[in-house]
Amino acid sequence: MNRVMSRARIILALIVVLALGVTIFLGDYVLNSHKWVHSPGSPHIYNAENIGCGMICDRKGNLLLDLTGERTYASSATLRKSTLHWLGDRQGNISAPALSKYAKEIAGYNPLTGVYAYGGVGGQVQLTLSAQLQMTALEAMGDYKGTLTVYNYKTGEILCSVTTPSFDPDNVPDIENNDAYQGVYLNRFTQATYTPGSIYKIVTLIAALESLPDIESFAFECTGIVEYGIDKVTCERVHGQQDLQDAFKNSCNCAFAKISELVGGARLEQYAKQLGILDSISFDGIRTAAGNIEAAGQESVQVAWSAIGQHKDLVNPASFLTLVGAIANGGVGQKPYLVQQIRTGISTTYQAKPASTDRLMSTQTAQKMSRMLRNNVENYYGDENFAGLSVCAKSGTAQVGEGKKPNAMFTGFVTDEQYPFAFFVAVEDGGYGRATCVPILEKVLLACQQIQ
């Protein structure tokens, strides 16, 4: 009898251990199976380095990429080139972080049915991009290297964003032995930083408006040069006496050198951080490059050049565009995003939720900046150059040294209620911001009106 009881206890203990093991396995399966399935390199979802299921479409449902099999891109070579830096190439040299970020949602995985629950092809991803705008922007950039992005500053949707140079993933050129493709693997909107030139005067002007209550009553005398001992800040022309608004319109280096003395290097750095242009931002699994400024504790001439957008200033296009959008939006920005929705069968597995930044500046400051940026267009750049839209903008000509032509920069936004667009254009070795960027931008703004 005792022997039978002992054996029964052993069997019972084994049953308990087995039940406990099964419980632990099931719990781990429910909690972590999705991680196993959609981890990078998983054979269930990936082909080599690329996700291997799902369809990627633009904002209107136009097919951009079929991820199944060997990856089938759009039928148009121009469209393939214009979306390459968001969709990636077959070799994995250009990454597509957003597609990896939502691998679980694209695959439609759940613990009961597994992956490919609907027809074996995964889900459909709708991006915020417009195929038509992408192609227009690529063609407008021509042979220039750089980036052009337009986003909705009320929602954060990226309507178009191209990086050049690019290439056709269905007809890959000899990249390694051709200088025309230098930097081609870089998404310049998210991964690059640029010396901003005079577009940085936006940052300096916000700092001045918020920290110097009477700055708008100041008069600034420009003789073409401000001397700092053996060093100096120069202006392209003599502007004479001007108020703050005219100094901004004229992009007067001498006036902004004087403003830098009033604001100070430490406060310039403080506002650069407050305005979000030093931080890396994250959206859809994409992390942008961080910006830079070194003004606190620097010599006066270095602080002056930093306030003008030179010295060691660096800005990332995505972060700076968010700042510009915040000016348009009354002082609060909208974080950019790329992925609008993912559907697998009849289920929506992901839906974008627009996200605001913290308040970057007061409403009053945003309104003043809008008026001054609008004045730039009305009285300098010319309304006739912006496809019939009411535009607020600032140009920049960024000196990069090493005997190279300056980078041309242009940023701003549209005030028309129907077209809440903010834009950022960077053209490497482009020369003057106004002369180079405005004709490119006009073509894109005209196309933007047609997608609404």
C-alpha positions as MATLAB code, in Angstrom:
seq = 'MNRVMSRARIILALIVVLALGVTIFLGDYVLNSHKWVHSPGSPHIYNAENIGCGMICDRKGNLLLDLTGERTYASSATLRKSTLHWLGDRQGNISAPALSKYAKEIAGYNPLTGVYAYGGVGGQVQLTLSAQLQMTALEAMGDYKGTLTVYNYKTGEILCSVTTPSFDPDNVPDIENNDAYQGVYLNRFTQATYTPGSIYKIVTLIAALESLPDIESFAFECTGIVEYGIDKVTCERVHGQQDLQDAFKNSCNCAFAKISELVGGARLEQYAKQLGILDSISFDGIRTAAGNIEAAGQESVQVAWSAIGQHKDLVNPASFLTLVGAIANGGVGQKPYLVQQIRTGISTTYQAKPASTDRLMSTQTAQKMSRMLRNNVENYYGDENFAGLSVCAKSGTAQVGEGKKPNAMFTGFVTDEQYPFAFFVAVEDGGYGRATCVPILEKVLLACQQIQ';
ca = [
       0.000    0.000    0.000;
       2.804    2.408    0.947;
       4.557    1.567   -2.325;
       1.402    2.415   -4.292;
       1.010    5.714   -2.454;
       4.652    6.624   -3.091;
       4.278    5.910   -6.793;
       1.064    7.942   -6.888;
       2.821   10.887   -5.278;
       5.651   10.663   -7.824;
       3.177   10.539  -10.706;
       1.254   13.462   -9.217;
       4.471   15.456   -8.845;
       5.371   14.715  -12.463;
       1.909   15.836  -13.584;
       2.306   19.071  -11.596;
       5.756   19.698  -13.106;
       4.400   18.953  -16.602;
       1.419   21.237  -16.074;
       3.684   23.972  -14.745;
       6.008   23.590  -17.710;
       3.131   23.741  -20.187;
       1.744   26.818  -18.397;
       5.116   28.577  -18.541;
       5.520   27.666  -22.215;
       2.034   28.875  -23.125;
       2.553   32.103  -21.191;
       5.876   32.715  -22.882;
       4.315   31.833  -26.250;
       1.433   34.265  -25.826;
       3.662   37.061  -24.531;
       6.710   36.639  -26.770;
       5.855   34.611  -29.880;
       5.354   37.789  -31.905;
       8.921   38.794  -31.040;
      10.281   35.476  -32.294;
       8.285   35.636  -35.511;
       9.022   39.222  -36.566;
      12.565   39.544  -35.213;
      15.062   40.694  -37.880;
      16.032   37.802  -40.096;
      13.031   35.651  -39.181;
      12.309   33.264  -42.116;
       8.593   33.677  -41.426;
       8.627   37.353  -42.442;
      12.004   38.273  -43.952;
      13.725   37.507  -47.233;
      17.434   38.068  -46.525;
      17.631   41.583  -45.023;
      14.201   42.729  -46.215;
      10.718   42.153  -44.891;
       9.027   39.687  -47.247;
       5.283   40.186  -46.929;
       2.740   42.939  -47.481;
       1.923   45.671  -49.979;
       3.066   49.299  -49.634;
       0.826   51.974  -51.160;
       0.784   55.759  -51.287;
      -1.897   57.927  -49.672;
      -4.322   57.237  -52.535;
      -3.730   53.493  -52.805;
      -1.195   53.535  -55.645;
       1.115   50.527  -55.335;
       4.685   51.455  -54.418;
       6.102   48.081  -53.438;
       4.970   44.453  -53.269;
       7.097   42.913  -50.525;
       6.317   39.281  -51.299;
       8.782   37.137  -53.188;
      11.658   39.110  -54.676;
      10.109   42.549  -54.005;
       8.250   44.155  -56.902;
       8.538   47.928  -57.088;
       6.219   50.360  -58.891;
       6.065   50.201  -62.679;
       7.388   53.775  -63.068;
      11.168   54.189  -62.877;
      10.717   57.773  -61.656;
       8.458   56.622  -58.843;
      10.871   53.841  -57.895;
      13.731   56.331  -57.638;
      11.687   58.909  -55.725;
      10.613   56.475  -52.981;
      13.844   54.480  -52.688;
      15.002   56.114  -49.457;
      11.757   55.181  -47.695;
      11.246   51.681  -49.130;
      14.850   50.483  -49.279;
      16.684   48.502  -51.951;
      16.922   44.749  -52.445;
      20.475   44.539  -51.132;
      19.674   46.251  -47.829;
      22.169   49.085  -48.452;
      19.304   51.535  -47.951;
      17.253   50.614  -44.920;
      13.503   50.973  -44.481;
      13.080   51.306  -40.708;
       9.339   51.974  -40.885;
       8.691   48.641  -42.597;
      10.698   46.765  -39.969;
       9.008   48.724  -37.174;
       5.582   47.462  -38.234;
       6.578   43.943  -39.311;
       4.123   42.386  -36.824;
       1.227   44.530  -38.067;
       2.101   43.906  -41.739;
       2.317   40.149  -41.230;
      -1.015   40.110  -39.394;
       0.407   37.683  -36.850;
      -1.538   36.396  -33.876;
      -0.842   33.379  -31.635;
      -3.827   31.375  -32.944;
      -3.599   31.781  -36.708;
       0.092   32.587  -37.099;
       1.314   34.795  -39.953;
      -0.182   35.446  -43.383;
      -3.650   34.895  -41.954;
      -5.314   36.466  -44.983;
      -4.363   34.988  -48.332;
      -0.694   34.467  -47.495;
       0.425   37.927  -48.545;
       0.335   39.980  -45.361;
      -1.231   43.389  -44.916;
      -1.498   46.604  -46.897;
       0.475   49.613  -45.654;
      -0.814   53.056  -46.584;
       1.864   55.734  -46.415;
       1.228   59.465  -46.125;
       3.324   60.081  -49.248;
       1.806   61.025  -52.587;
       3.269   59.152  -55.553;
       2.613   62.142  -57.804;
       4.351   64.557  -55.449;
       7.324   62.237  -55.048;
       7.873   62.129  -58.802;
       7.356   65.884  -59.182;
       9.861   66.618  -56.414;
      12.463   64.235  -57.838;
      12.199   65.777  -61.285;
      12.315   69.299  -59.828;
      15.560   68.511  -57.989;
      17.163   67.473  -61.274;
      20.860   66.669  -60.930;
      21.225   68.417  -57.571;
      22.089   66.538  -54.403;
      19.956   67.319  -51.384;
      16.481   66.888  -50.000;
      13.025   68.401  -50.413;
      10.174   67.685  -48.007;
       6.637   69.010  -47.633;
       4.496   68.064  -44.658;
       1.105   69.010  -43.245;
       1.863   71.165  -40.212;
      -1.602   70.554  -38.726;
      -1.458   66.739  -38.836;
       2.230   65.825  -39.270;
       1.683   63.818  -42.487;
       4.741   63.786  -44.749;
       3.218   64.492  -48.156;
       6.461   64.174  -50.075;
      10.096   63.736  -49.179;
      12.823   63.002  -51.693;
      16.537   62.520  -51.301;
      18.927   62.956  -54.181;
      20.925   61.399  -55.661;
      18.840   58.260  -55.976;
      18.771   55.261  -58.279;
      16.341   52.786  -59.769;
      16.329   49.606  -57.630;
      15.328   47.671  -60.752;
      18.328   48.991  -62.674;
      21.150   49.539  -60.184;
      24.044   51.600  -61.629;
      27.747   51.334  -60.868;
      27.568   53.339  -57.655;
      31.002   52.695  -56.200;
      32.891   54.167  -59.153;
      30.718   57.213  -59.818;
      31.011   60.444  -57.815;
      27.498   61.400  -58.911;
      26.209   58.821  -56.429;
      28.267   59.964  -53.458;
      26.140   59.649  -50.325;
      23.343   57.866  -52.190;
      22.664   55.430  -49.346;
      21.821   58.294  -46.978;
      18.270   59.523  -46.408;
      19.147   63.201  -46.256;
      15.849   64.224  -44.626;
      16.322   62.017  -41.572;
      20.007   61.078  -41.434;
      21.833   64.204  -42.613;
      22.776   67.424  -40.851;
      23.522   70.661  -42.669;
      25.219   73.930  -41.886;
      22.023   76.002  -42.072;
      23.229   79.437  -43.134;
      20.688   82.216  -42.796;
      17.640   80.012  -42.211;
      19.109   79.771  -38.696;
      18.256   83.426  -38.208;
      14.758   82.109  -37.514;
      16.113   80.566  -34.299;
      18.057   83.692  -33.359;
      15.066   85.924  -34.006;
      12.785   83.779  -31.809;
      15.360   83.987  -29.008;
      15.548   87.777  -29.403;
      11.765   88.269  -29.464;
      11.268   86.197  -26.321;
      14.237   87.427  -24.287;
      14.470   91.090  -25.335;
      11.028   92.730  -24.898;
      11.971   95.939  -26.714;
      13.954   94.381  -29.587;
      11.345   95.438  -32.161;
      12.036   99.102  -31.388;
      15.749   98.785  -32.135;
      17.421  100.280  -35.205;
      20.382   98.472  -36.734;
      23.075  100.194  -38.770;
      24.771   98.037  -41.400;
      28.048   99.306  -42.856;
      28.881   95.920  -44.343;
      31.227   94.873  -41.540;
      31.290   94.380  -37.750;
      34.783   94.146  -36.316;
      35.777   91.986  -33.340;
      39.445   92.794  -32.834;
      41.327   91.069  -35.628;
      38.180   89.132  -36.568;
      35.048   90.383  -38.260;
      31.569   89.576  -39.502;
      30.785   90.726  -43.014;
      27.610   91.369  -44.967;
      27.191   90.980  -48.719;
      26.081   94.588  -49.069;
      25.665   97.749  -47.017;
      22.072   97.919  -45.800;
      22.276  101.187  -43.885;
      19.775  101.760  -41.091;
      16.996   99.212  -40.750;
      14.473   97.995  -38.216;
      14.243   94.379  -37.041;
      11.809   93.286  -39.751;
      13.937   94.762  -42.533;
      17.097   93.273  -41.033;
      15.432   89.854  -41.202;
      14.165   90.452  -44.749;
      17.610   91.626  -45.845;
      19.203   88.698  -43.981;
      21.667   91.241  -42.640;
      24.651   89.565  -40.988;
      25.711   92.795  -39.302;
      22.318   93.256  -37.644;
      22.247   89.662  -36.445;
      25.776   89.979  -35.111;
      24.504   92.867  -32.973;
      21.491   90.785  -31.926;
      23.828   87.980  -30.860;
      25.600   90.406  -28.520;
      22.279   91.313  -26.911;
      21.021   87.739  -26.599;
      24.333   86.099  -25.649;
      25.787   82.717  -26.515;
      24.315   80.831  -23.554;
      20.799   82.004  -24.328;
      21.208   81.162  -28.018;
      22.061   77.599  -27.006;
      19.164   77.539  -24.561;
      16.681   78.482  -27.269;
      18.152   76.042  -29.792;
      17.459   73.289  -27.277;
      14.014   74.660  -26.346;
      13.023   74.796  -30.016;
      13.931   71.133  -30.497;
      16.566   71.497  -33.199;
      19.378   69.930  -31.155;
      17.505   66.732  -30.376;
      17.070   63.605  -32.418;
      13.387   62.953  -33.063;
      11.742   59.592  -33.599;
       8.801   58.526  -35.744;
       7.734   55.213  -37.286;
      10.892   53.471  -36.097;
      13.039   56.175  -37.707;
      15.443   58.193  -35.569;
      16.796   61.419  -37.026;
      20.255   62.907  -36.661;
      20.768   65.403  -33.841;
      21.667   69.056  -34.406;
      24.492   71.115  -32.926;
      25.364   74.604  -31.736;
      28.421   75.809  -29.833;
      27.810   79.369  -28.669;
      27.974   79.390  -24.858;
      31.394   80.471  -23.653;
      32.638   81.241  -27.162;
      34.335   84.404  -28.397;
      31.985   87.188  -29.495;
      32.771   86.723  -33.184;
      32.024   82.995  -32.934;
      28.725   83.702  -31.182;
      27.894   86.164  -33.961;
      28.614   83.649  -36.709;
      26.611   81.031  -34.816;
      23.612   83.394  -34.629;
      23.942   83.817  -38.405;
      23.889   80.046  -38.992;
      27.577   79.344  -39.519;
      30.399   78.555  -37.022;
      29.606   74.978  -35.850;
      25.833   75.077  -36.341;
      24.239   71.927  -37.748;
      20.541   71.223  -38.286;
      18.635   68.131  -39.324;
      15.922   68.824  -41.933;
      13.196   66.871  -40.068;
      13.768   68.714  -36.787;
      13.997   72.124  -38.438;
      10.846   71.472  -40.478;
       9.008   70.646  -37.248;
      10.111   74.003  -35.819;
       8.897   75.854  -38.912;
       5.602   73.996  -38.695;
       5.271   75.085  -35.065;
       5.540   78.746  -36.124;
       2.709   78.176  -38.593;
       0.721   76.315  -35.933;
       0.823   79.029  -33.270;
       3.869   77.768  -31.361;
       3.137   74.028  -31.046;
       4.567   71.652  -33.642;
       3.257   68.415  -35.085;
       5.701   65.533  -35.177;
       6.139   64.193  -38.725;
       5.010   60.686  -39.605;
       5.122   58.403  -42.643;
       2.827   55.415  -41.995;
      -0.881   56.264  -42.041;
      -2.546   52.876  -41.687;
      -1.981   49.126  -41.931;
      -4.794   46.724  -42.771;
      -4.613   42.936  -42.786;
      -7.743   41.449  -44.251;
     -10.684   43.192  -42.619;
      -8.675   44.269  -39.582;
      -6.853   47.531  -39.035;
      -3.662   46.513  -37.267;
      -2.232   50.033  -37.091;
      -3.660   53.541  -37.319;
      -1.509   56.656  -37.033;
      -2.225   59.023  -34.169;
      -0.871   62.547  -34.777;
       1.341   63.760  -31.933;
       2.147   67.319  -30.902;
       5.428   68.638  -29.583;
       5.636   70.621  -26.377;
       4.973   74.323  -26.805;
       8.126   75.621  -28.501;
       7.351   79.341  -28.303;
       4.549   81.627  -27.213;
       1.583   82.204  -29.497;
       2.548   85.870  -29.689;
       6.083   85.016  -30.832;
       4.742   82.596  -33.442;
       2.441   85.308  -34.798;
       5.286   87.843  -34.993;
       7.519   85.312  -36.745;
       4.752   84.539  -39.224;
       4.363   88.222  -40.071;
       8.101   88.669  -40.598;
       8.422   85.516  -42.689;
       5.447   86.671  -44.742;
       7.111   90.072  -45.206;
      10.171   88.294  -46.636;
       8.044   86.838  -49.423;
       5.905   89.904  -50.087;
       8.826   92.327  -50.227;
      11.806   90.247  -51.302;
      11.217   86.736  -52.710;
       7.994   87.723  -54.523;
       4.517   86.210  -54.218;
       4.520   85.459  -57.937;
       7.088   82.692  -57.367;
       4.944   80.454  -55.173;
       2.171   79.011  -57.327;
      -0.439   81.512  -56.167;
      -0.117   80.583  -52.495;
       0.431   82.856  -49.487;
       3.876   81.784  -48.332;
       6.047   82.704  -45.334;
       9.707   81.812  -45.845;
      13.412   82.303  -45.217;
      16.337   81.482  -47.478;
      19.876   80.546  -46.543;
      23.237   80.410  -48.254;
      25.422   78.146  -46.131;
      29.175   78.362  -46.525;
      30.717   74.895  -46.217;
      34.381   75.660  -46.969;
      36.906   73.449  -48.778;
      36.469   75.518  -51.935;
      32.909   74.262  -52.450;
      29.940   76.328  -53.525;
      27.561   77.182  -50.680;
      24.607   74.959  -49.910;
      21.310   76.564  -50.845;
      18.604   76.368  -48.164;
      14.957   77.409  -48.122;
      12.217   76.786  -45.568;
       8.803   78.096  -44.636;
       5.091   77.388  -44.823;
       1.826   78.215  -46.578;
      -0.839   80.175  -44.688;
      -3.796   79.289  -46.948;
      -6.280   77.352  -44.783;
      -6.817   74.753  -47.496;
      -3.090   74.072  -47.885;
      -1.383   73.737  -44.481;
       2.023   72.896  -45.947;
       5.445   73.454  -44.400;
       8.549   72.804  -46.491;
      12.309   72.373  -46.258;
      14.659   72.430  -49.245;
      18.413   71.802  -49.107;
      20.484   71.828  -52.301;
      24.126   70.904  -51.834;
      26.599   73.062  -53.795;
      23.558   75.008  -54.916;
      24.729   78.566  -54.316;
      22.108   81.111  -53.265;
      19.039   79.808  -51.460;
      16.527   82.052  -53.182;
      17.821   81.651  -56.734;
      18.242   77.866  -56.555;
      15.499   76.619  -54.248;
      12.491   78.788  -55.127;
      12.081   77.536  -58.748;
      12.312   73.934  -57.472;
       9.822   74.554  -54.682;
       7.303   76.320  -56.922;
       6.855   73.187  -59.047;
       6.198   71.088  -55.967;
       3.796   73.565  -54.346;
       1.806   73.685  -57.568;
       1.530   69.877  -57.519;
       0.616   69.940  -53.810;
      -2.541   71.893  -54.606;
      -3.645   69.161  -56.976;
      -3.586   66.319  -54.417;
      -5.888   67.979  -51.885;
];
